[in-house]
CSV table of C-alpha atoms in Angstrom, one decimal:
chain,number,residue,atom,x,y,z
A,334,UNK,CA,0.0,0.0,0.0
A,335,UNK,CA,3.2,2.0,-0.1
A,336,UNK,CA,2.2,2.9,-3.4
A,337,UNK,CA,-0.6,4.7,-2.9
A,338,UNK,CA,0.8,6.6,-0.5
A,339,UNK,CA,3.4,7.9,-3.6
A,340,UNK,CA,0.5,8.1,-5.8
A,341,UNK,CA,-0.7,10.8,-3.5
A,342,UNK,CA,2.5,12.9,-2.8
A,343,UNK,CA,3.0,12.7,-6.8
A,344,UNK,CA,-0.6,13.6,-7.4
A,345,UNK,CA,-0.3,17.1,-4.4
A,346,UNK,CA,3.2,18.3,-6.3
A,347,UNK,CA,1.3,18.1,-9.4
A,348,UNK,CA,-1.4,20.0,-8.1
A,349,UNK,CA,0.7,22.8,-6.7
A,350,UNK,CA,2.6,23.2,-9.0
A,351,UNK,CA,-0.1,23.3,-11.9
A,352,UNK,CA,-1.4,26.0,-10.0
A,353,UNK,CA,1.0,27.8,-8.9
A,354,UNK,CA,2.3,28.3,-12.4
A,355,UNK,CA,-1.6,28.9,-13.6
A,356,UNK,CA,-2.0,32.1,-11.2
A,357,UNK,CA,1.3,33.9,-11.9
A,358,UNK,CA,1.2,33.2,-16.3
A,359,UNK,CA,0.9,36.9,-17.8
A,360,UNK,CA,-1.0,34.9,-20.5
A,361,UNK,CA,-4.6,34.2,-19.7
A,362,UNK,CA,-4.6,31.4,-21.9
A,363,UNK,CA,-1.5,29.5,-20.4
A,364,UNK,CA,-3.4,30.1,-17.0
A,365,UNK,CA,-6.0,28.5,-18.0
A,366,UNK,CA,-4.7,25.4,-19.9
A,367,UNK,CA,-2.5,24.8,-16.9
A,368,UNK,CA,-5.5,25.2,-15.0
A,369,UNK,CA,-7.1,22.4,-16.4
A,370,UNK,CA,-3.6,20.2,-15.8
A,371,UNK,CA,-4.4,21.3,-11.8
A,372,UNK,CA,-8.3,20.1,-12.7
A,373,UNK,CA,-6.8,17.0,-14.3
A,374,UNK,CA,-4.5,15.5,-11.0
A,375,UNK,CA,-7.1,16.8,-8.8
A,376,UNK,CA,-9.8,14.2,-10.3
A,377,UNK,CA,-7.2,11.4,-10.3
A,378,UNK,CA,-6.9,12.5,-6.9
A,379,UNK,CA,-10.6,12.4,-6.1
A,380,UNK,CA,-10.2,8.8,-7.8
A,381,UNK,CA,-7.5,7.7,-5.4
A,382,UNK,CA,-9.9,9.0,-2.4
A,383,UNK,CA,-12.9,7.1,-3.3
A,384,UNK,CA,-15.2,8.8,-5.3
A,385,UNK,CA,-14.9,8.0,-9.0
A,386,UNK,CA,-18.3,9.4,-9.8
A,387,UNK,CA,-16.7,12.7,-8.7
A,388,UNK,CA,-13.7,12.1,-10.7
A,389,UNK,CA,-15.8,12.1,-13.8
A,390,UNK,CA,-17.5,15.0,-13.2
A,391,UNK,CA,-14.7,17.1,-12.0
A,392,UNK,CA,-13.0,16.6,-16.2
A,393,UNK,CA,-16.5,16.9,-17.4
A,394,UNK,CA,-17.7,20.1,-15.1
A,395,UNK,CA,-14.3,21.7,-14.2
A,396,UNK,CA,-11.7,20.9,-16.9
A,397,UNK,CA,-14.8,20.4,-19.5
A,398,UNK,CA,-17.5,23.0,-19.2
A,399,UNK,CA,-15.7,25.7,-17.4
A,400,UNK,CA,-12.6,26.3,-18.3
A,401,UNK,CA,-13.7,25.6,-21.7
A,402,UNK,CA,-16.3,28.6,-20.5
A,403,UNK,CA,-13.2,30.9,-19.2
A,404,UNK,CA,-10.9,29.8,-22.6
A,405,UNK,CA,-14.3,31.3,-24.8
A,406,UNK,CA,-14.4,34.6,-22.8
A,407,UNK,CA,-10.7,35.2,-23.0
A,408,UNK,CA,-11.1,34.8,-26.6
A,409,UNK,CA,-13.8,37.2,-27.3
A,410,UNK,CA,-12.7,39.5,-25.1
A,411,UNK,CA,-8.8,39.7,-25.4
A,412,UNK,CA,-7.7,37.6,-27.1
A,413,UNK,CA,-4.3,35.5,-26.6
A,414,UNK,CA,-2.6,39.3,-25.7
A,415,UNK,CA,-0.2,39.5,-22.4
A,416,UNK,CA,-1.5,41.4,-19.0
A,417,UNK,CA,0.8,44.1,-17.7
A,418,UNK,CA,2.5,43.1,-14.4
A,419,UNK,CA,2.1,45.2,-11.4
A,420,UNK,CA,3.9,46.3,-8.3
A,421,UNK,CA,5.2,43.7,-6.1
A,422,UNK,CA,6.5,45.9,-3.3
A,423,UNK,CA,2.8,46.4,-2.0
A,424,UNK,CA,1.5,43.0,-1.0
A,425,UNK,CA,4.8,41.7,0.3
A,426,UNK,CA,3.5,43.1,4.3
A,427,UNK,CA,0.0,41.1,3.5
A,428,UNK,CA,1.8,37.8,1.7
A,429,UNK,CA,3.9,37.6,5.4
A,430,UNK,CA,0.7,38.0,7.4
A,431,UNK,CA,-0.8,35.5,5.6
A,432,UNK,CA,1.9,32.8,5.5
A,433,UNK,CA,1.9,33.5,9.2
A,434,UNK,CA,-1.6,32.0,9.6
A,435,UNK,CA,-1.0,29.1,7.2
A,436,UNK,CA,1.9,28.3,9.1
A,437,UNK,CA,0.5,28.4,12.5
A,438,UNK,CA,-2.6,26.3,10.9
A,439,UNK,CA,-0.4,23.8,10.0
A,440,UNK,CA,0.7,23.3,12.8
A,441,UNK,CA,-2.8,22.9,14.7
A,442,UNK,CA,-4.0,20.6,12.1
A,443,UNK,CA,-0.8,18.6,12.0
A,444,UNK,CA,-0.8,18.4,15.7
A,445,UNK,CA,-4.1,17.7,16.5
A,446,UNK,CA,-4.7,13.9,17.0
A,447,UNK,CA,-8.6,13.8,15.4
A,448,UNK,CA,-6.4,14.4,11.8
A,449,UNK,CA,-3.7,11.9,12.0
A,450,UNK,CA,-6.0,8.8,11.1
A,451,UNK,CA,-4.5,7.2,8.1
A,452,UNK,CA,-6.8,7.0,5.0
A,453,UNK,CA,-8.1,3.5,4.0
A,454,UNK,CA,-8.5,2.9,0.0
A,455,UNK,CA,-12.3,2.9,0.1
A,456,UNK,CA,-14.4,3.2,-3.2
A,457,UNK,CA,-18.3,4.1,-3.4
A,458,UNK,CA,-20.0,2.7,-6.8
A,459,UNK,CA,-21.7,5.4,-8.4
A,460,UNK,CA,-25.0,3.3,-8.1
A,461,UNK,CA,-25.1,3.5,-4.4
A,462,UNK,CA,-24.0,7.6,-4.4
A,463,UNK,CA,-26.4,8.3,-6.8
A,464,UNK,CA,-28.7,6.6,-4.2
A,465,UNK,CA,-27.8,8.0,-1.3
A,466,UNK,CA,-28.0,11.6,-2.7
A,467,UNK,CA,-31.0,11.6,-4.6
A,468,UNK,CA,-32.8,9.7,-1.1
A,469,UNK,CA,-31.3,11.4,1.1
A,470,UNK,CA,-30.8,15.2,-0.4
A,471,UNK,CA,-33.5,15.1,-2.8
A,472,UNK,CA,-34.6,19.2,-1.8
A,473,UNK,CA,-31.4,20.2,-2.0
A,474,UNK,CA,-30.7,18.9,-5.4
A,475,UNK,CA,-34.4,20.8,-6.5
A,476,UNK,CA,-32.9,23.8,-4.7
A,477,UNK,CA,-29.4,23.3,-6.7
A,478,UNK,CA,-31.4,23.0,-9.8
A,479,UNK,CA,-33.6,26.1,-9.2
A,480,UNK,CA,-29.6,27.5,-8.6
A,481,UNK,CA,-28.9,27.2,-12.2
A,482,UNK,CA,-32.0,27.8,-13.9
A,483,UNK,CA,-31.6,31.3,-12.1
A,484,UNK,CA,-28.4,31.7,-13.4
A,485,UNK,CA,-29.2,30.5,-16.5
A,486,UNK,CA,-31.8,33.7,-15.9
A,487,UNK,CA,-29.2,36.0,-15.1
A,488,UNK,CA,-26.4,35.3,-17.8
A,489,UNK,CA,-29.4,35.8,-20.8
A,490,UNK,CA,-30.3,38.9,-18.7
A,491,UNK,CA,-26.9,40.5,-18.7
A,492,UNK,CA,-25.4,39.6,-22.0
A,493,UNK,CA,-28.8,40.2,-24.1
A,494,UNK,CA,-28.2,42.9,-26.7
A,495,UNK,CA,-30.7,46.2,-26.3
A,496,UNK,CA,-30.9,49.6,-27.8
A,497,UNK,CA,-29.7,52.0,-25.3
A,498,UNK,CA,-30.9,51.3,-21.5
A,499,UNK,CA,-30.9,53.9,-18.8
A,500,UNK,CA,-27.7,52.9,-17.5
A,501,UNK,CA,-25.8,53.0,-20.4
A,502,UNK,CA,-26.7,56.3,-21.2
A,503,UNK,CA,-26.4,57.4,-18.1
A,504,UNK,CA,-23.0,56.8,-17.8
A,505,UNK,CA,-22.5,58.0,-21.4
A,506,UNK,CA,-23.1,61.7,-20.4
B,17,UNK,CA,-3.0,3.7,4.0
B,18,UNK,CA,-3.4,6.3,1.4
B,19,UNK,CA,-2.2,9.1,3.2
B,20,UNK,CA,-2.7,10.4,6.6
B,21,UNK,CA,-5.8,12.8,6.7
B,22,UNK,CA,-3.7,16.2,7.7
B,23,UNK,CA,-1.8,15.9,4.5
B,24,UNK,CA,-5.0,15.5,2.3
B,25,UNK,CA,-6.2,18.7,4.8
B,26,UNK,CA,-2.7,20.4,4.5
B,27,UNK,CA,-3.0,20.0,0.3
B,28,UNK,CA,-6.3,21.4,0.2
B,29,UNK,CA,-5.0,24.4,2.7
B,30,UNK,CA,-2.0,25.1,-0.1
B,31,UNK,CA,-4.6,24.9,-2.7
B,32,UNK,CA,-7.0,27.3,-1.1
B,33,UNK,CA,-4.1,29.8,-0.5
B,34,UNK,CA,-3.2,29.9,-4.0
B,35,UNK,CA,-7.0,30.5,-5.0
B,36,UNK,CA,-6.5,33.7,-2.5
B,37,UNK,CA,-3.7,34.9,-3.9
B,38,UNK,CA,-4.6,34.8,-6.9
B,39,UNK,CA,-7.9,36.3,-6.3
B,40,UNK,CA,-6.6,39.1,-4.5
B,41,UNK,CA,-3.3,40.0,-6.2
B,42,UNK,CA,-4.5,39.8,-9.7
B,43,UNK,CA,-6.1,42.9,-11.0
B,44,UNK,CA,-7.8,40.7,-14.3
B,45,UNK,CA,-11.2,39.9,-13.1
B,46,UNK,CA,-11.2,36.9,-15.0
B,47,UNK,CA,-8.4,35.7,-13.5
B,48,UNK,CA,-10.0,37.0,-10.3
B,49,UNK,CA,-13.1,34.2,-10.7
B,50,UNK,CA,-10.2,31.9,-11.8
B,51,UNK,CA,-9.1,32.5,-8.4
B,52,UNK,CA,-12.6,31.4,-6.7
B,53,UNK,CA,-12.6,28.6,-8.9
B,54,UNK,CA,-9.8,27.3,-7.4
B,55,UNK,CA,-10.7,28.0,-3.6
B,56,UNK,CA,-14.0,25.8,-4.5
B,57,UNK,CA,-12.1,23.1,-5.9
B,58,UNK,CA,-9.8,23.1,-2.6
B,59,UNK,CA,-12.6,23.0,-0.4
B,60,UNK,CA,-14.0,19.6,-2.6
B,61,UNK,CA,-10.5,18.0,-1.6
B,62,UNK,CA,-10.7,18.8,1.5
B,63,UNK,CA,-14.7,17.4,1.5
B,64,UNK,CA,-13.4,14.0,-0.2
B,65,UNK,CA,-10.7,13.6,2.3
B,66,UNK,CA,-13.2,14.2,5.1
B,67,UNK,CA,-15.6,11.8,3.2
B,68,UNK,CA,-13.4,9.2,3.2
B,69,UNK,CA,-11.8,9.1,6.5
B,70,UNK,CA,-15.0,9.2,8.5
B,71,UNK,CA,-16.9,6.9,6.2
B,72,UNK,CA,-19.9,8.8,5.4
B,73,UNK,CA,-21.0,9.7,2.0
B,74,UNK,CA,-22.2,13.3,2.8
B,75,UNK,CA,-18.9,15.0,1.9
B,76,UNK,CA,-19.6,13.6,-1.5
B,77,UNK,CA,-22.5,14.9,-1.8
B,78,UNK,CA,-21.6,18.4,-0.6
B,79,UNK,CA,-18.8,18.0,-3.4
B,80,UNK,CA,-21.7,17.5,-6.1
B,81,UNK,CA,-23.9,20.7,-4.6
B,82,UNK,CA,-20.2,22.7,-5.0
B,83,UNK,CA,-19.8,21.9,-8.2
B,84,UNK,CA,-23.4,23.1,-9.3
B,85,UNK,CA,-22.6,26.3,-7.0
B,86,UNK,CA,-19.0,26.8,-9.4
B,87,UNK,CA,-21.1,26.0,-12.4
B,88,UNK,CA,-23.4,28.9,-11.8
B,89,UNK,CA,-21.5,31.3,-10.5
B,90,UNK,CA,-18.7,30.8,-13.3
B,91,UNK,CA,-21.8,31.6,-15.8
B,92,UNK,CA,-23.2,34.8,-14.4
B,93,UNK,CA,-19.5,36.5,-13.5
B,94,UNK,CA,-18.5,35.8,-17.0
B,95,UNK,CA,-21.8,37.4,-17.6
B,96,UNK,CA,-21.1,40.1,-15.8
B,97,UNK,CA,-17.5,40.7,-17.0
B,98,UNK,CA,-19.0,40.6,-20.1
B,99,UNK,CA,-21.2,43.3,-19.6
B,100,UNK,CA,-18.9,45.3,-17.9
B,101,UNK,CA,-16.5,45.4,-20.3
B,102,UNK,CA,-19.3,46.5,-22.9
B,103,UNK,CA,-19.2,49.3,-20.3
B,104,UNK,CA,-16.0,50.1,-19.5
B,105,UNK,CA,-14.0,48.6,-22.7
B,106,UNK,CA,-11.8,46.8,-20.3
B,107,UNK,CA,-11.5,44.0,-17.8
B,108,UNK,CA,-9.0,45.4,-15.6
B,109,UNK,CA,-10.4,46.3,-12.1
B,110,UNK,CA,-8.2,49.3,-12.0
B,111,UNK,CA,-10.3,50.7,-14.7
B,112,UNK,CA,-13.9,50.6,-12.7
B,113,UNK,CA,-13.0,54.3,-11.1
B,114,UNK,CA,-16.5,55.7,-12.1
B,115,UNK,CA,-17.2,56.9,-8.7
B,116,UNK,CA,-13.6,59.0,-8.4
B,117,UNK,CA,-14.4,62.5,-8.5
């Protein structure tokens, strides 16, 4: 079972490292492709953990649908073009602060003994998930789906074409 | 053993902190709701590696409901960048200074 245990240190340095590089590329469309390498691991990952239905639908929802969702925006709106960079001087004071409290949570969750179980390989079957969440959760899943059919909604709202609202002129005098 | 469950925890810590950064030091708003994107997907590791070591299939679940949650919320902030940059012409948040005098 050693090898599991590799599988999962080889599976977090992907991980990191997919996005670390994805939040500092200038190019948007680097970020995001690398992005999807981060979304990749992390669904072997939910693999190795137990829940291959999960798996699936983190390439088909993440990696699939929504970066695919970012990679169209970028597109339309600026292309495969470079951002400028910005001052690094004025977020080094908060960067410190906040590897402060990373650090000192480390250390509680490392130390505290209701974390140091070891994980067993376990692995639900999608037939007895799918069971469990559609008997037991049944209102939240009709509240989820009212979710998106809101947002659905929403995104026709804002991105439908119109003459001239009050807004828009508005902020054109 | 797969791992022990702090190091799942600790991973989905590192991944959460990297969301934040890049949510708050990036001045694209795209790469802003990249940013959330990645917090949510954290907090799903951190769910699986919860579900797992106690047994119960609830984190799962929770998993699914924050996957709906990043599928909506993706779609309208796209939306929205969308519009503003019909607005604005950019989708820099350093150009959304309509209320300086």
């Amino acid at each position: 079972m050693i090898s599991l245990r590799i599988t999962f240190y080889i599976l977090s340095v992907v991980i990191l490292t997919a996005t670390a590089m994805a939040i500092t590329r200038k190019n948007l469309v680097h970020a995001v492709l690398y992005l999807i390498q981060s979304f990749f691991a992390t669904a072997i990952l939910f693999y190795l953990l137990g829940a291959p239905l999960l798996a699936a639908l983190e390439v088909i929802i993440y990696a699939g649908a929504i970066m695919v969702l970012f990679l169209f925006i970028i597109m339309t709106l600026i292309g495969g073009e470079t951002q400028a960079g910005h001052g690094r001087r004025q977020w080094i004071f908060p960067a410190i602060l906040g590897t402060v409290s990373i650090l000192v949570a480390f250390f509680l969750i490392y130390e505290s003994p209701a974390t140091q179980a070891g994980l067993e390989p376990a692995m639900v079957r999608p037939i007895v998930f799918g069971q469990y969440l559609f008997s037991t959760y049944w209102l939240p899943v009709e509240i989820v789906s009212l979710l998106l059919f809101v947002a659905l909604a929403g995104a026709l709202y804002l991105g439908r074409h119109k003459a001239a609202s009050p807004a828009e002129t508005e902020v054109g005098q | 053993m797969i791992a022990p469950y702090n190091e799942v925890i600790m991973l989905s810590i590192f991944v959460f902190f990297l969301g934040a950064v890049c949510s708050v030091s990036r001045r694209n708003l795209i790469m802003i709701l990249v940013g959330v994107e990645i917090m949510l997907n954290a907090a799903g590791i951190a769910l699986i590696g919860g579900s797992l070591r106690w047994g119960v299939l609830d984190g799962q679940v929770f998993v699914i409901f924050i996957m709906a949650l990043a599928a909506a919320e993706v779609s309208v902030g796209l939306a929205l960048i969308i519009y503003s940059h019909k607005r604005t012409g950019s989708v820099n948040s350093d150009a959304y200074s309509q209320l300086r005098g």
